[in-house]
Short mmCIF file of C-alpha atoms in Angstrom, two decimals:
data_model
loop_
_atom_site.label_atom_id
_atom_site.label_comp_id
_atom_site.label_asym_id
_atom_site.label_seq_id
_atom_site.Cartn_x
_atom_site.Cartn_y
_atom_site.Cartn_z
CA MET V 24 25.41 1.87 0.25
CA SER V 25 23.40 -1.21 -0.71
CA LEU V 26 21.16 -2.83 1.85
CA LEU V 27 20.89 -5.99 -0.22
CA PRO V 28 22.20 -9.05 1.63
CA SER V 29 24.35 -11.72 0.08
CA GLY V 30 21.20 -13.64 -0.82
CA LEU V 31 20.08 -10.90 -3.18
CA THR V 32 21.14 -11.88 -6.63
CA GLN V 33 20.01 -9.08 -8.89
CA VAL V 34 18.73 -5.52 -8.89
CA THR V 35 17.19 -3.61 -11.78
CA SER V 36 17.65 0.13 -11.41
CA ARG V 37 14.89 2.66 -11.88
CA ARG V 38 15.15 4.59 -15.10
CA VAL V 39 15.26 8.08 -13.63
CA ALA V 40 18.15 10.37 -14.37
CA GLU V 41 20.07 11.62 -11.36
CA ARG V 42 19.79 15.37 -10.88
CA PRO V 43 21.64 17.73 -8.58
CA GLU V 44 19.88 18.68 -5.37
CA PRO V 45 18.10 22.06 -5.47
CA THR V 46 19.83 24.98 -3.80
CA GLY V 47 19.55 25.16 -0.03
CA TRP V 48 17.60 28.41 0.10
CA LEU V 49 14.50 26.79 -1.40
CA ASP V 50 14.42 24.00 1.15
CA ARG V 51 14.92 26.54 3.93
CA THR V 52 12.09 28.70 2.60
CA VAL V 53 9.67 25.76 2.38
CA ASP V 54 10.75 24.61 5.83
CA GLY V 55 10.07 28.08 7.23
CA ILE V 56 6.57 28.17 5.74
CA MET V 57 5.77 24.77 7.23
CA ARG V 58 7.16 25.73 10.64
CA ARG V 59 5.08 28.92 10.80
CA SER V 60 1.92 27.11 9.67
CA SER V 61 2.37 24.51 12.41
CA SER V 62 1.73 27.17 15.05
CA LEU V 63 -1.60 28.28 13.56
CA PRO V 64 -4.99 27.00 14.80
CA GLY V 65 -6.03 24.05 12.69
CA PRO V 66 -9.85 23.91 12.41
CA PRO V 67 -10.44 27.45 11.06
CA ALA V 68 -7.70 27.03 8.47
CA THR V 69 -8.76 23.55 7.36
CA ARG V 70 -12.45 24.41 7.04
CA ALA V 71 -11.78 27.62 5.15
CA TRP V 72 -9.33 25.92 2.79
CA ALA V 73 -11.64 22.94 2.24
CA SER V 74 -14.56 25.26 1.43
CA LEU V 75 -12.42 27.16 -1.07
CA LYS V 76 -11.36 23.91 -2.73
CA LEU V 77 -14.92 22.63 -3.03
CA PHE V 78 -16.07 25.93 -4.51
CA ALA V 79 -13.28 25.70 -7.09
CA VAL V 80 -14.19 22.09 -7.91
CA ILE V 81 -17.87 22.97 -8.41
CA PHE V 82 -16.92 25.91 -10.60
CA ALA V 83 -14.57 23.77 -12.70
CA SER V 84 -16.72 20.63 -12.77
CA PRO V 85 -17.71 20.99 -16.46
CA LEU V 86 -14.03 20.52 -17.28
CA LEU V 87 -13.00 18.18 -14.46
CA GLY V 88 -15.47 15.39 -15.27
CA PRO V 89 -14.43 14.96 -18.90
CA GLY V 90 -10.79 15.42 -17.88
CA LEU V 91 -10.95 12.56 -15.38
CA PHE V 92 -12.80 10.10 -17.56
CA ALA V 93 -12.03 10.94 -21.20
CA THR V 94 -8.66 9.18 -21.29
CA LEU V 95 -9.39 6.63 -18.55
CA PRO V 96 -10.24 3.81 -21.01
CA LEU V 97 -6.78 4.23 -22.55
CA GLU V 98 -5.09 3.85 -19.15
CA THR V 99 -7.34 0.89 -18.35
CA ALA V 100 -6.22 -0.80 -21.57
CA ARG V 101 -2.57 -0.01 -20.77
CA CYS V 102 -2.89 -1.56 -17.30
CA ARG V 103 -4.53 -4.66 -18.73
CA ARG V 104 -1.64 -5.12 -21.14
CA ARG V 105 0.78 -4.77 -18.26
CA ALA V 106 -1.11 -7.38 -16.23
CA ARG V 107 -1.04 -9.80 -19.18
CA ARG V 108 2.71 -9.28 -19.71
CA MET V 109 3.73 -9.49 -16.05
CA PRO V 110 4.01 -13.29 -15.64
CA GLN V 111 6.40 -13.64 -18.58
CA ALA V 112 8.35 -10.50 -17.57
CA LEU V 113 9.18 -11.97 -14.16
CA ARG V 114 11.84 -14.28 -15.60
CA THR V 115 13.86 -11.38 -17.04
CA ASP V 116 12.74 -8.65 -14.62
CA ASP V 117 11.72 -6.53 -17.60
CA PRO V 118 11.74 -2.95 -16.22
CA ASP V 119 9.13 -1.83 -18.76
CA VAL V 120 6.67 -4.16 -17.03
CA VAL V 121 7.82 -4.70 -13.43
CA GLY V 122 9.60 -1.36 -12.94
CA ALA V 123 12.63 -1.17 -10.66
CA SER V 124 12.99 -4.61 -9.15
CA ALA V 125 15.11 -6.56 -6.70
CA ARG V 126 15.70 -10.27 -6.17
CA LEU V 127 15.98 -11.69 -2.68
CA ASP V 128 16.97 -15.10 -1.39
CA PRO V 129 13.79 -17.19 -0.97
CA ALA V 130 15.48 -19.02 1.91
CA GLY V 131 15.34 -15.83 3.98
CA ARG V 132 12.66 -14.71 6.42
CA TYR V 133 10.72 -11.55 5.58
CA LEU V 134 7.87 -9.61 7.17
CA VAL V 135 5.85 -7.80 4.51
CA THR V 136 3.79 -4.79 5.61
CA SER V 137 1.96 -2.28 3.45
CA ASP V 138 -0.48 0.61 3.53
CA LEU V 139 0.82 2.05 6.78
CA HIS V 140 -0.04 5.63 5.73
CA ARG V 141 2.28 7.43 8.12
CA CYS V 142 1.34 11.08 7.88
CA ILE V 143 1.90 14.50 9.41
CA PRO V 144 0.14 15.33 12.72
CA GLY V 145 -3.53 16.24 12.47
CA GLY V 146 -6.74 14.93 10.99
CA ARG V 147 -5.06 12.66 8.42
CA ASP V 148 -2.86 10.89 10.97
CA TRP V 149 -4.59 7.55 10.47
CA PRO V 150 -2.24 5.22 12.41
CA ARG V 151 -2.69 7.35 15.54
CA GLN V 152 -6.46 7.58 15.07
CA GLN V 153 -6.67 3.80 14.61
CA ALA V 154 -4.26 3.04 17.49
CA THR V 155 -1.91 0.97 15.32
CA ASP V 156 1.33 2.95 15.63
CA ASP V 157 2.30 1.37 18.95
CA LEU V 158 1.26 -2.07 17.68
CA TYR V 159 3.59 -1.66 14.71
CA ARG V 160 6.54 -0.85 16.95
CA VAL V 161 5.86 -3.97 19.02
CA ALA V 162 5.94 -5.96 15.78
CA LEU V 163 9.19 -4.28 14.71
CA ASP V 164 10.79 -5.15 18.05
CA HIS V 165 9.70 -8.79 17.81
CA TYR V 166 10.64 -9.52 14.20
CA GLY V 167 13.84 -7.49 14.46
CA ALA V 168 14.97 -9.47 17.50
CA GLU V 169 14.20 -12.72 15.67
CA GLY V 170 16.38 -11.74 12.69
CA TRP V 171 13.63 -11.26 10.10
CA GLY V 172 13.94 -8.87 7.18
CA LEU V 173 11.39 -6.09 6.70
CA ILE V 174 9.76 -5.27 3.36
CA GLU V 175 7.55 -2.17 3.62
CA ALA V 176 5.53 -2.64 0.46
CA GLY V 177 4.16 0.74 -0.50
CA ASP V 178 1.90 3.50 0.85
CA VAL V 179 4.26 3.64 3.81
CA GLU V 180 4.29 7.42 4.02
CA ASP V 181 1.26 9.30 2.74
CA PHE V 182 2.05 12.29 0.55
CA TRP V 183 -1.41 12.45 -1.02
CA MET V 184 -3.66 13.15 1.96
CA VAL V 185 -3.64 16.85 2.79
CA GLY V 186 -5.45 19.23 5.11
CA GLY V 187 -6.29 18.01 8.58
CA SER V 188 -4.23 20.81 10.15
CA ALA V 189 -2.82 24.21 9.26
CA LEU V 190 0.42 22.43 8.31
CA GLY V 191 -1.57 20.17 5.98
CA VAL V 192 -3.12 23.26 4.37
CA ALA V 193 0.33 24.80 3.82
CA ILE V 194 1.61 21.58 2.24
CA ASP V 195 -1.45 21.46 -0.01
CA ALA V 196 -0.91 25.03 -1.18
CA LEU V 197 2.80 24.47 -1.78
CA ARG V 198 2.05 21.25 -3.65
CA MET V 199 -0.44 23.00 -5.92
CA LEU V 200 2.04 25.77 -6.67
CA GLY V 201 4.71 23.17 -7.35
CA ALA V 202 2.37 21.36 -9.76
CA ALA V 203 1.70 24.61 -11.62
CA LEU V 204 5.45 25.21 -11.98
CA TRP V 205 6.28 21.58 -12.81
CA PRO V 206 6.51 22.04 -16.62
CA ILE V 207 9.19 24.74 -16.24
CA ASP V 208 10.81 24.13 -12.84
CA ARG V 209 10.39 21.10 -10.58
CA ARG V 210 12.48 22.26 -7.66
CA LEU V 211 9.58 23.54 -5.56
CA SER V 212 7.72 20.26 -5.92
CA HIS V 213 10.81 18.30 -4.83
CA ALA V 214 11.49 20.64 -1.90
CA THR V 215 7.87 20.41 -0.72
CA ALA V 216 7.92 16.61 -0.81
CA ARG V 217 11.26 16.46 1.01
CA ASN V 218 10.02 18.73 3.78
CA GLN V 219 6.71 16.88 4.01
CA LEU V 220 8.65 13.64 4.41
CA GLN V 221 10.72 15.19 7.18
CA ARG V 222 7.54 16.15 9.07
CA ILE V 223 6.28 12.57 8.73
CA ILE V 224 9.59 11.23 10.02
CA ASP V 225 9.46 13.67 12.94
CA ASN V 226 5.90 12.56 13.73
CA TYR V 227 6.93 8.90 13.78
CA GLY V 228 10.42 9.29 15.16
CA ALA V 229 10.29 6.18 17.36
CA THR V 230 9.13 4.04 14.43
CA TYR V 231 11.93 5.22 12.14
CA SER V 232 14.47 4.73 14.93
CA ALA V 233 13.31 1.13 15.38
CA ILE V 234 13.51 0.48 11.64
CA ALA V 235 16.97 2.03 11.41
CA GLU V 236 18.32 0.07 14.37
CA LYS V 237 16.72 -3.33 13.85
CA PHE V 238 16.53 -3.61 10.07
CA VAL V 239 18.53 -0.96 8.21
CA GLY V 240 21.65 -1.38 10.33
CA PRO V 241 21.87 -5.18 9.85
CA GLY V 242 21.06 -4.82 6.10
CA ARG V 243 17.58 -6.35 6.29
CA TYR V 244 15.34 -3.55 4.99
CA TRP V 245 13.66 -3.05 1.60
CA ARG V 246 11.17 -0.48 0.38
CA LEU V 247 8.59 -0.72 -2.38
CA SER V 248 6.77 2.22 -3.87
CA GLY V 249 3.03 2.61 -3.69
CA ASN V 250 0.79 5.30 -5.09
CA HIS V 251 0.45 7.41 -1.92
CA ASP V 252 4.23 7.55 -1.51
CA ASP V 253 5.06 7.91 -5.21
CA PRO V 254 7.21 11.07 -4.72
CA LEU V 255 9.86 8.65 -3.46
CA ILE V 256 10.42 7.35 -6.99
CA ARG V 257 12.13 10.71 -7.64
CA PRO V 258 15.81 10.64 -6.62
CA GLU V 259 15.49 14.24 -5.45
CA VAL V 260 12.96 13.11 -2.81
CA ALA V 261 14.29 9.63 -2.10
CA SER V 262 17.54 11.22 -0.94
CA ALA V 263 15.67 12.64 2.08
CA LEU V 264 14.53 9.13 3.07
CA ALA V 265 18.07 7.81 2.70
CA ARG V 266 19.31 10.45 5.14
CA ARG V 267 17.13 8.88 7.87
CA LEU V 268 17.41 5.28 6.66
CA PRO V 269 20.91 5.23 5.11
CA GLY V 270 21.10 3.30 1.89
CA ALA V 271 17.34 2.79 1.53
CA VAL V 272 16.46 2.01 -2.10
CA VAL V 273 12.88 2.24 -3.33
CA HIS V 274 11.83 -0.51 -5.75
CA ASP V 275 8.55 -1.31 -7.47
CA LEU V 276 8.70 -5.08 -7.08
CA VAL V 277 10.65 -7.72 -5.15
CA SER V 278 11.01 -11.29 -6.37
CA LEU V 279 12.06 -14.17 -4.13
CA GLY V 280 14.21 -16.31 -6.40
CA ASN V 281 17.33 -16.55 -8.56
CA PRO V 282 17.86 -14.36 -11.65
CA GLY V 283 16.75 -15.80 -14.96
CA GLN V 284 14.28 -18.11 -13.23
CA ILE V 285 10.63 -17.86 -12.30
CA PRO V 286 10.59 -16.64 -8.67
CA GLU V 287 8.88 -18.47 -5.84
CA ALA V 288 7.01 -15.33 -4.83
CA VAL V 289 6.44 -11.82 -6.16
CA ILE V 290 5.81 -8.89 -3.84
CA THR V 291 4.58 -5.54 -5.13
CA HIS V 292 2.20 -2.89 -3.86
CA GLY V 293 -0.61 -3.46 -6.37
CA HIS V 294 -1.03 -0.06 -8.02
CA LEU V 295 0.98 -0.85 -11.16
CA THR V 296 -2.10 -2.31 -12.88
CA ASP V 297 -4.66 0.04 -11.31
CA PRO V 298 -5.74 2.66 -13.90
CA TRP V 299 -6.62 5.22 -11.21
CA ASN V 300 -3.33 4.88 -9.35
CA SER V 301 -0.76 3.53 -11.81
CA PRO V 302 2.37 5.57 -12.55
CA ASN V 303 0.66 7.07 -15.61
CA GLY V 304 -2.80 7.42 -14.08
CA ALA V 305 -1.93 8.45 -10.51
CA TRP V 306 -3.02 12.03 -11.10
CA ARG V 307 -6.62 10.76 -11.02
CA GLY V 308 -6.20 9.00 -7.69
CA ARG V 309 -4.31 11.99 -6.34
CA PHE V 310 -7.17 14.32 -7.29
CA VAL V 311 -9.80 12.05 -5.71
CA THR V 312 -7.73 11.88 -2.49
CA TRP V 313 -7.30 15.67 -2.56
CA LEU V 314 -11.07 16.10 -2.84
CA ALA V 315 -11.78 13.46 -0.17
CA SER V 316 -9.44 15.29 2.21
CA ALA V 317 -11.49 18.46 1.78
CA LEU V 318 -14.75 16.61 2.43
CA ALA V 319 -13.22 15.04 5.55
CA ASP V 320 -12.20 18.45 6.90
CA LEU V 321 -15.75 19.73 6.48
CA SER V 322 -17.58 16.64 7.75
CA GLY V 323 -15.18 15.41 10.42
CA ASP V 324 -15.51 11.88 9.00
CA GLU V 325 -12.49 10.09 7.55
CA PRO V 326 -13.46 8.11 4.43
CA GLY V 327 -11.43 4.95 4.00
CA LEU V 328 -11.16 4.02 7.67
CA THR V 329 -12.85 0.96 9.16
CA GLY V 330 -14.05 0.53 12.73
CA ALA V 331 -14.51 -2.12 15.39
CA ALA V 332 -17.11 -4.03 13.36
CA ALA V 333 -14.63 -4.73 10.56
CA ARG V 334 -11.98 -5.88 13.06
CA THR V 335 -14.46 -8.16 14.81
CA ALA V 336 -15.63 -9.67 11.51
CA LEU V 337 -12.04 -10.35 10.44
CA LEU V 338 -10.97 -12.02 13.68
CA ALA V 339 -14.21 -13.99 14.00
CA GLY V 340 -14.02 -15.47 10.50
CA ARG V 341 -16.96 -13.47 9.15
CA ALA V 342 -15.19 -11.16 6.67
CA GLY V 343 -15.56 -12.05 3.01
CA ASN V 344 -12.40 -13.43 1.39
CA ARG V 345 -12.72 -12.39 -2.24
CA LEU V 346 -11.06 -10.56 -5.10
CA ARG V 347 -12.36 -7.49 -6.83
CA SER V 348 -13.51 -8.25 -10.35
CA ILE V 349 -13.97 -4.93 -12.15
CA ARG V 350 -14.91 -5.05 -15.81
CA GLY V 351 -15.46 -2.13 -18.14
CA PRO V 352 -13.37 0.77 -19.43
CA PHE V 353 -13.55 2.94 -16.29
CA SER V 354 -12.27 0.33 -13.80
CA VAL V 355 -14.26 1.31 -10.73
CA ASP V 356 -16.94 -0.61 -8.84
CA ARG V 357 -19.79 0.50 -6.60
CA ASP V 358 -17.52 0.38 -3.54
CA GLN V 359 -14.96 2.65 -5.23
CA PHE V 360 -12.39 -0.12 -5.64
CA THR V 361 -10.29 0.38 -8.77
CA LEU V 362 -7.87 -2.58 -8.98
CA ASN V 363 -9.15 -5.45 -11.10
CA GLU V 364 -7.60 -8.42 -9.29
CA THR V 365 -9.34 -10.86 -11.63
CA GLU V 366 -7.08 -9.67 -14.44
CA LEU V 367 -4.00 -10.65 -12.46
CA HIS V 368 -5.56 -14.01 -11.58
CA GLU V 369 -6.39 -14.76 -15.20
CA SER V 370 -2.95 -13.65 -16.33
CA PHE V 371 -0.93 -15.68 -13.82
CA ALA V 372 -3.18 -18.76 -13.99
CA GLY V 373 -3.24 -18.63 -17.78
CA HIS V 374 0.56 -18.52 -17.95
CA PHE V 375 1.53 -20.90 -15.12
CA GLY V 376 -1.65 -22.86 -14.34
CA GLU V 377 -3.92 -22.52 -11.33
CA ASP V 378 -1.70 -24.52 -8.98
CA ALA V 379 1.74 -23.43 -10.22
CA GLY V 380 3.86 -20.35 -10.68
CA PRO V 381 4.90 -17.77 -8.11
CA TRP V 382 2.89 -16.66 -5.14
CA LEU V 383 1.59 -13.13 -5.63
CA VAL V 384 1.64 -10.84 -2.58
CA LEU V 385 -0.06 -7.45 -2.88
CA GLY V 386 -1.34 -4.69 -0.63
CA HIS V 387 -3.10 -1.56 -1.95
CA THR V 388 -6.73 -2.59 -1.38
CA HIS V 389 -6.54 -2.62 2.47
CA VAL V 390 -8.45 -5.93 2.31
CA PRO V 391 -6.49 -8.90 3.72
CA GLY V 392 -6.94 -12.12 1.77
CA ASP V 393 -5.59 -15.66 1.50
CA GLY V 394 -6.53 -17.75 -1.52
CA PRO V 395 -9.62 -15.58 -2.05
CA TRP V 396 -12.70 -16.30 -4.11
CA ASP V 397 -12.69 -14.71 -7.56
CA PRO V 398 -16.23 -13.89 -8.72
CA GLY V 399 -14.86 -13.09 -12.17
CA THR V 400 -13.74 -16.67 -12.76
CA ASN V 401 -15.95 -18.52 -10.27
CA SER V 402 -12.86 -20.03 -8.71
CA ARG V 403 -10.25 -19.36 -6.04
CA TYR V 404 -6.95 -17.64 -6.70
CA GLU V 405 -5.07 -20.07 -4.49
CA ARG V 406 -1.63 -18.50 -4.90
CA TYR V 407 -2.60 -14.97 -3.92
CA VAL V 408 -2.23 -13.26 -0.53
CA ASN V 409 -3.06 -9.65 0.29
CA SER V 410 -1.33 -8.08 3.28
CA GLY V 411 -4.25 -5.78 4.14
CA SER V 412 -3.09 -2.64 5.94
CA GLY V 413 -1.74 -1.01 9.05
CA VAL V 414 -4.72 1.33 9.49
CA ALA V 415 -7.61 -0.94 10.46
CA GLU V 416 -8.87 -0.10 13.93
CA ARG V 417 -6.57 -1.60 16.60
CA VAL V 418 -5.26 -4.37 14.32
CA ILE V 419 -2.44 -4.68 11.79
CA THR V 420 -2.33 -7.34 9.11
CA ALA V 421 0.88 -8.39 7.40
CA VAL V 422 2.48 -11.29 5.53
CA GLU V 423 5.29 -13.55 6.68
CA TRP V 424 7.62 -15.47 4.37
CA ASP V 425 9.67 -18.06 6.25
CA GLY V 426 12.16 -19.53 3.80
CA GLY V 427 13.24 -22.12 6.32
CA ALA V 428 9.77 -23.60 6.80
CA ALA V 429 8.85 -27.04 5.47
CA GLU V 430 6.28 -25.37 3.20
CA ARG V 431 7.41 -22.10 1.65
CA ARG V 432 4.39 -19.88 1.23
CA PRO V 433 3.17 -16.46 2.35
CA ILE V 434 1.39 -16.56 5.70
CA LEU V 435 -1.16 -13.86 6.53
CA VAL V 436 -1.04 -12.70 10.15
CA ALA V 437 -2.91 -10.22 12.32
CA ILE V 438 -1.29 -8.35 15.20
CA ALA V 439 -3.64 -7.12 17.90
CA ARG V 440 -4.09 -6.64 21.62
CA MET V 441 -5.29 -9.71 23.49
CA SER V 442 -8.45 -7.91 24.64
CA ASP V 443 -9.49 -7.37 21.00
CA LEU V 444 -9.39 -11.08 20.17
CA ASP V 445 -11.98 -12.60 22.54
CA PRO V 446 -14.88 -12.61 22.88
CA VAL V 447 -16.18 -11.57 19.46
CA ASP V 448 -19.73 -11.30 18.19
CA ALA V 449 -19.74 -10.79 14.45
CA GLY V 450 -23.37 -11.59 13.77
CA PRO V 451 -24.84 -14.41 11.64
CA GLU V 452 -22.62 -16.37 9.28
CA GLN V 453 -23.12 -15.72 5.56
CA THR V 454 -23.09 -18.50 2.98
CA ASP V 455 -21.88 -16.89 -0.26
CA PRO V 456 -18.59 -18.28 -1.66
CA ALA V 457 -16.40 -15.48 -0.34
CA HIS V 458 -17.72 -15.94 3.20
CA ARG V 459 -17.63 -19.75 3.08
CA ILE V 460 -13.85 -19.42 2.70
CA ALA V 461 -13.51 -16.48 5.09
CA LEU V 462 -10.21 -16.17 6.91
CA ARG V 463 -10.06 -18.20 10.11
CA ALA V 464 -7.94 -17.29 13.11
CA GLY V 465 -5.44 -20.00 13.95
CA GLU V 466 -2.20 -20.18 15.92
CA ARG V 467 -1.64 -17.41 18.46
CA THR V 468 1.73 -16.22 19.73
CA ALA V 469 2.41 -13.45 22.23
CA ILE V 470 5.05 -11.14 20.72
CA GLY V 471 5.15 -8.30 23.26
CA SER V 472 2.96 -6.06 25.35
CA LEU V 473 1.40 -2.59 25.43
CA ASP V 474 0.47 -1.00 28.74
CA GLY V 475 0.82 -4.36 30.45
CA GLU V 476 -1.49 -6.13 27.97
CA PRO V 477 -0.18 -8.90 25.69
CA VAL V 478 0.13 -8.17 21.97
CA VAL V 479 -0.61 -11.30 19.97
CA ARG V 480 0.30 -12.53 16.48
CA VAL V 481 -2.59 -14.51 14.98
CA VAL V 482 -2.25 -16.64 11.85
CA LEU V 483 -5.14 -16.07 9.42
CA ARG V 484 -5.84 -18.87 6.94
CA ALA V 485 -8.73 -19.63 4.65
CA PRO V 486 -10.14 -23.17 4.48
CA ALA V 487 -8.09 -25.36 2.17
CA THR V 488 -10.88 -26.20 -0.26
CA VAL V 489 -14.26 -24.95 -1.42
CA PRO V 490 -17.03 -27.58 -1.17
CA PRO V 491 -17.84 -28.83 -4.69
CA SER V 492 -21.55 -28.30 -4.05
CA MET V 493 -20.88 -24.61 -3.50
CA VAL V 494 -18.98 -24.31 -6.77
CA ARG V 495 -21.82 -26.01 -8.63
CA THR V 496 -24.31 -23.63 -7.02
CA VAL V 497 -22.28 -20.61 -8.08
CA MET V 498 -21.86 -21.90 -11.63
CA VAL V 499 -25.61 -22.49 -11.98
CA ALA V 500 -26.43 -19.07 -10.54
CA SER V 501 -24.05 -17.33 -12.95
CA SER V 502 -25.19 -19.21 -16.07
#
């Protein structure tokens, strides 16, 4: 069944051969292992397993370091070529560049969410730790009732984060065994991913029910792949998602526009040109996440999560609004960001011009942005919006596309409880370019309630222009 409405004009299929499902006994065996592990005490198992993993990493470090970095410049070069080719490939939906793609009617209304990281119960269950799961369901109820479509744009489920519970340890062990067998038999890897997905669906049953009822049923649901949910690009795993969300098709990129023409907007997760997380380089990102999960189980601290200070800065207009400009063959900066957004800016602006061409909507970085400052070009990327994530503390950011509006453009919004909006004290205002165009909270609309408290949609927009004096200051400082 296709979930594509009449406005969808074209779909490019993923180039993966269909294979028969593995025999039922394997899925039952994996399911039994996961069920038994769920009843075991978590902390002893996670700490012991994490210690074993770290010992193995230290022992193998003379090989792991060169293995991670030796071929990284080649993947960096490959991703740069893909970024340069992407603007031209959008007209023809070239699958070698944009992957499996879909075209949607730009006159429609779509809510774009990303980086939700729904996970199994335990220490890696970020949406529950950050108190965003209930907020997301309020948003689903509101936009579903208003007839919007839903595009979940990658890293929706998290297959990469492991540990955090005895079940997470069992999944990790099964995944490692499946990886060892992969060259000769991939069935265990597929069965493990399918059963892991089922545990995630069970953990977020109310969320999947809302999606199925309000978006899948009416034919208004689309899925994009990210890096953390990349098992879903395998038909053997995607079939398990389709059983819960009938007809769900996982794409790499969605264009809003007619076939054969330059689209009005392009929506993709953002990992396709990230050397650490691209389809060819994802094993590096997967290893780093695997190691970070072990460190989290030993320290009790979850790397990658932000707290109240980040939420306050965002809603008070104090968070920097800038791209990541990462030069060099290893594509990583001091903050461990790995996506060079400057490359995409240069590519799109060079092909279409700074004020023309499609809007680009990404996720992946967890950093919401609207027309952000690009330190790599000393200019703004005006036609870029980043949806942020669903795992900031007590706030979700997302992107709206209202095809019926007078001005068609992506609108960045935050969804939060009323009590988290005012008052805010974010400290002194900074004056660098990225903070001078920091996102500003605008129109507020109540969209529901949680525990009797209003849940509010807040439009986040950056100032329309950068003062010329600031640009001159930056240019002088960089010369």
